[in-house]
């Protein structure tokens, strides 16, 4: 991996302005068991160096809050529900951080206005019990219940033909909804994506005379815009789906691919990057 991080864009990297944005499922978390154990060494280095880690996921605020605390980054914002909202950092007066007002009810209402033949072919979290979400995702019942506490978006599965899917997308788009295909679910929201939220949060972390150096890691199509807009984008391979196709930035080294899947690959890339940044400082 080290040889992939030798481009001009990282040669003068200052560790003081580094900020990391990371997808969760299939990236920092193992796709099969949701474990981040393999990334423990790199996570520890980020905490020691006080480098912000911004979790960017399709997960809800209810899901991300305990995970962010477990990882040791409650003092950092998080991007929730595929960029439809931001979970603010925990402050001294709060245990969980705040999220902006919900638009979930309006999404569910829009779905019910669809022609019945299209609505019947899309099943989302609002249609499923916690047990059904658990069966579909492998989450525990309690985690699945948190996954159903949605505020900004509706993930679901398309059960019909590709032709009807195109009609479905056209219909919900006409109602103002945005459609994003992730590694597992087709997600509906009223706007916002991981890349837009990434740039918004990075601007908050700007310091006088120092622009953040943004690293973004992900494994699926809904991570691509975030990866492409970062100073260094990292594609994490995921054998569970087709992944991210070749990107233009790979030719210049601005986008790299991890050699291993999930948290193992995440750990390798972040450690290599931190090695480079610390060498630059010495």
Coordinates of C-alpha atoms in Angstrom, one line a residue:
X1 CA 0.0 0.0 0.0
X2 CA 2.8 2.4 0.8
X3 CA 3.8 2.7 -2.9
X4 CA 0.2 3.9 -3.7
X5 CA 0.6 6.9 -1.3
X6 CA 3.6 8.6 -3.0
X7 CA 1.7 11.1 -5.1
X8 CA 2.4 14.9 -4.9
X9 CA -1.0 15.3 -3.2
X10 CA 0.2 13.4 -0.1
X11 CA 4.0 14.2 -0.2
X12 CA 3.6 17.4 1.8
X13 CA 0.7 16.2 4.0
X14 CA 0.6 18.0 7.4
X15 CA -0.8 15.7 10.1
X16 CA -2.3 18.7 11.9
X17 CA -4.9 19.3 9.2
X18 CA -5.9 15.7 8.4
X19 CA -9.5 14.7 8.7
X20 CA -10.9 11.3 7.9
X21 CA -14.4 10.5 6.7
X22 CA -15.4 6.8 6.6
X23 CA -18.3 4.7 5.6
X24 CA -19.2 2.0 8.0
X25 CA -20.8 -1.3 6.7
X26 CA -18.3 -3.0 4.5
X27 CA -15.7 -0.4 5.1
X28 CA -14.8 0.2 8.8
X29 CA -17.2 -2.5 9.8
X30 CA -16.9 -6.1 8.5
X31 CA -19.8 -6.7 6.1
X32 CA -20.6 -10.1 7.7
X33 CA -20.4 -9.5 11.4
X34 CA -20.2 -5.6 11.8
X35 CA -16.9 -5.9 13.7
X36 CA -14.3 -3.1 13.6
X37 CA -11.7 -5.2 15.5
X38 CA -9.3 -5.4 12.6
X39 CA -9.1 -1.6 12.4
X40 CA -8.2 -1.2 16.1
X41 CA -4.5 -0.2 15.6
X42 CA -5.3 2.6 13.2
X43 CA -8.3 3.8 15.3
X44 CA -6.0 4.0 18.3
X45 CA -3.5 6.1 16.3
X46 CA -6.2 8.5 15.1
X47 CA -7.4 9.0 18.7
X48 CA -3.8 9.5 20.0
X49 CA -3.0 12.0 17.3
X50 CA -6.4 13.8 17.8
X51 CA -7.3 13.4 14.2
X52 CA -11.1 13.7 13.6
X53 CA -12.9 10.6 12.3
X54 CA -16.3 11.5 10.8
X55 CA -18.5 8.4 10.4
X56 CA -20.5 8.6 7.2
X57 CA -23.2 6.0 6.9
X58 CA -26.7 5.0 5.9
X59 CA -27.2 4.2 9.6
X60 CA -29.5 6.3 11.8
X61 CA -28.4 8.7 14.6
X62 CA -29.7 6.1 17.1
X63 CA -27.3 3.5 15.6
X64 CA -24.3 5.7 15.2
X65 CA -24.4 7.4 18.6
X66 CA -23.3 4.3 20.7
X67 CA -20.9 3.2 18.0
X68 CA -19.3 6.6 17.8
X69 CA -18.9 6.5 21.6
X70 CA -17.4 3.0 21.5
X71 CA -14.9 4.1 18.9
X72 CA -13.9 7.1 20.9
X73 CA -15.0 9.9 18.5
X74 CA -18.1 11.3 20.2
X75 CA -16.4 14.7 19.9
X76 CA -16.8 14.5 16.1
X77 CA -19.8 15.1 14.0
X78 CA -21.3 12.1 12.0
X79 CA -23.1 11.9 8.7
X80 CA -26.2 9.8 9.1
X81 CA -28.7 8.2 6.7
X82 CA -26.6 8.5 3.6
X83 CA -26.0 12.2 4.0
X84 CA -29.6 13.2 4.6
X85 CA -28.7 14.6 8.1
X86 CA -25.8 15.4 10.4
X87 CA -25.5 14.1 14.0
X88 CA -23.7 16.8 15.9
X89 CA -20.7 16.2 18.2
X90 CA -21.4 15.6 21.8
X91 CA -21.0 18.6 24.0
X92 CA -20.8 19.0 27.7
X93 CA -24.6 19.5 28.0
X94 CA -25.6 16.5 25.8
X95 CA -25.2 12.8 25.9
X96 CA -26.1 12.1 22.3
X97 CA -25.6 15.1 20.2
X98 CA -28.4 16.7 18.1
X99 CA -29.8 16.0 14.7
X100 CA -31.8 18.3 12.5
X101 CA -35.6 18.0 12.2
X102 CA -37.1 14.9 10.7
X103 CA -38.4 14.5 7.1
X104 CA -39.2 10.8 7.5
X105 CA -43.0 11.1 7.8
X106 CA -43.1 13.1 4.5
X107 CA -41.1 10.3 2.7
X108 CA -43.6 7.7 3.9
X109 CA -46.5 9.9 2.8
X110 CA -44.9 10.3 -0.6
X111 CA -44.6 6.5 -1.0
X112 CA -48.3 6.0 -0.2
X113 CA -49.2 8.4 -3.0
X114 CA -47.6 6.1 -5.6
X115 CA -49.7 4.0 -7.9
X116 CA -50.4 0.8 -5.9
X117 CA -48.7 -1.4 -8.5
X118 CA -45.4 0.5 -7.9
X119 CA -45.8 0.9 -4.1
X120 CA -46.3 -2.9 -3.7
X121 CA -42.9 -3.6 -5.3
X122 CA -40.9 -1.5 -2.9
X123 CA -40.5 -2.6 0.7
X124 CA -38.7 -0.3 3.2
X125 CA -38.0 -0.1 6.9
X126 CA -41.4 1.4 7.6
X127 CA -42.9 -1.8 6.2
X128 CA -40.8 -4.2 8.3
X129 CA -40.7 -5.1 12.0
X130 CA -37.5 -5.1 14.0
X131 CA -37.3 -8.8 13.5
X132 CA -37.6 -8.5 9.8
X133 CA -34.9 -5.9 9.7
X134 CA -32.7 -8.2 11.8
X135 CA -33.3 -11.1 9.4
X136 CA -32.4 -9.0 6.4
X137 CA -29.3 -7.3 7.8
X138 CA -27.9 -9.7 10.4
X139 CA -28.3 -7.0 13.1
X140 CA -29.4 -7.9 16.6
X141 CA -33.0 -7.2 17.5
X142 CA -32.0 -4.1 19.6
X143 CA -29.7 -2.8 16.8
X144 CA -32.5 -3.4 14.2
X145 CA -34.9 -1.4 16.4
X146 CA -32.5 1.5 16.3
X147 CA -32.1 1.1 12.6
X148 CA -35.9 1.7 12.3
X149 CA -35.6 5.0 14.2
X150 CA -35.3 6.9 11.0
X151 CA -35.4 10.7 10.7
X152 CA -34.3 11.5 7.1
X153 CA -34.4 8.6 4.8
X154 CA -36.1 5.3 3.9
X155 CA -33.9 2.3 2.8
X156 CA -35.7 -0.6 1.1
X157 CA -35.6 -3.3 -1.4
X158 CA -36.9 -3.2 -4.9
X159 CA -38.8 -6.5 -5.6
X160 CA -40.0 -6.0 -9.2
X161 CA -38.6 -5.7 -12.7
X162 CA -36.0 -3.3 -13.9
X163 CA -38.6 -1.6 -16.1
X164 CA -40.9 -1.0 -13.2
X165 CA -38.0 0.1 -11.1
X166 CA -37.3 2.9 -13.7
X167 CA -40.9 3.9 -13.4
X168 CA -40.7 3.9 -9.6
X169 CA -37.6 6.1 -9.6
X170 CA -39.2 8.5 -12.1
X171 CA -42.3 8.7 -9.9
X172 CA -40.6 9.4 -6.6
X173 CA -38.1 11.8 -8.2
X174 CA -41.1 13.8 -9.5
X175 CA -42.2 14.1 -5.9
X176 CA -38.9 15.6 -4.9
X177 CA -37.2 12.5 -3.5
X178 CA -33.6 11.5 -4.2
X179 CA -32.8 7.8 -4.9
X180 CA -29.4 6.3 -3.9
X181 CA -28.4 2.7 -4.4
X182 CA -26.1 1.5 -1.6
X183 CA -24.4 -1.9 -1.1
X184 CA -27.6 -3.4 0.1
X185 CA -30.6 -1.0 0.0
X186 CA -32.3 1.4 -2.4
X187 CA -32.6 4.6 -0.2
X188 CA -35.0 7.5 -0.6
X189 CA -34.6 10.9 0.9
X190 CA -35.4 14.6 0.2
X191 CA -31.7 15.4 -0.6
X192 CA -28.3 15.6 0.8
X193 CA -25.6 13.1 0.2
X194 CA -22.3 12.1 1.9
X195 CA -20.2 14.2 -0.3
X196 CA -22.2 17.4 0.4
X197 CA -22.1 16.8 4.1
X198 CA -18.4 16.0 4.0
X199 CA -17.6 19.4 2.5
X200 CA -19.9 21.1 5.0
X201 CA -18.2 19.4 8.0
X202 CA -14.7 19.9 6.6
X203 CA -15.4 23.6 6.3
X204 CA -16.2 23.7 10.0
X205 CA -12.8 22.2 10.8
X206 CA -10.9 24.8 8.8
X207 CA -8.4 26.7 10.8
X208 CA -6.8 30.0 10.0
X209 CA -4.3 29.4 7.3
X210 CA -4.9 25.7 7.2
X211 CA -7.3 23.9 4.9
X212 CA -8.3 20.4 6.0
X213 CA -6.7 17.5 4.0
X214 CA -9.8 15.2 3.5
X215 CA -9.5 11.4 3.3
X216 CA -12.6 9.5 2.5
X217 CA -13.1 5.7 2.6
X218 CA -16.0 3.7 1.2
X219 CA -17.0 0.5 -0.5
X220 CA -20.2 1.2 -2.5
X221 CA -21.7 3.4 -5.1
X222 CA -23.3 5.8 -2.5
X223 CA -19.7 6.5 -1.3
X224 CA -18.3 7.4 -4.8
X225 CA -19.0 11.1 -4.8
X226 CA -17.4 11.4 -1.3
X227 CA -14.4 9.5 -2.5
X228 CA -14.1 11.6 -5.7
X229 CA -14.3 14.9 -3.8
X230 CA -11.8 14.1 -1.1
X231 CA -8.1 15.0 -1.3
X232 CA -7.4 11.3 -1.0
X233 CA -10.2 8.8 -1.8
X234 CA -9.9 5.2 -0.7
X235 CA -11.9 2.3 -2.2
X236 CA -12.3 -0.6 0.1
X237 CA -13.1 -3.9 -1.7
X238 CA -16.2 -5.7 -0.6
X239 CA -16.7 -9.2 -1.9
X240 CA -20.4 -9.1 -1.1
X241 CA -21.2 -6.8 -4.1
X242 CA -19.8 -5.5 -7.3
X243 CA -18.1 -2.6 -5.6
X244 CA -16.9 0.7 -7.2
X245 CA -15.8 0.7 -10.8
X246 CA -12.5 2.2 -11.9
X247 CA -12.3 5.9 -11.1
X248 CA -10.6 8.7 -13.0
X249 CA -8.6 9.7 -10.0
X250 CA -6.8 6.4 -9.8
X251 CA -4.5 7.3 -12.6
X252 CA -3.0 10.1 -10.6
X253 CA -3.0 8.3 -7.2
X254 CA -5.7 10.7 -5.8
X255 CA -7.9 7.6 -5.4
X256 CA -6.4 4.3 -4.2
X257 CA -7.7 0.9 -3.6
X258 CA -7.1 -1.0 -0.4
X259 CA -5.6 -4.5 -0.8
X260 CA -7.8 -6.1 1.8
X261 CA -11.5 -5.9 2.4
X262 CA -13.4 -4.2 5.2
X263 CA -11.6 -3.1 8.4
X264 CA -8.4 -5.0 7.6
X265 CA -8.0 -2.9 4.4
X266 CA -9.1 0.2 6.3
X267 CA -6.4 -0.4 8.9
X268 CA -3.7 -0.9 6.3
X269 CA -4.5 2.3 4.4
X270 CA -4.9 4.6 7.5
X271 CA -1.7 3.3 9.1
X272 CA 0.2 3.8 5.8
X273 CA -1.2 7.3 5.5
X274 CA -0.3 8.2 9.1
X275 CA 3.2 6.8 8.6
X276 CA 3.6 9.1 5.6
X277 CA 2.2 12.1 7.5
X278 CA 4.5 11.5 10.5
X279 CA 7.5 11.1 8.3
X280 CA 6.7 14.4 6.7
X281 CA 6.7 16.0 10.1
X282 CA 10.0 14.6 11.2

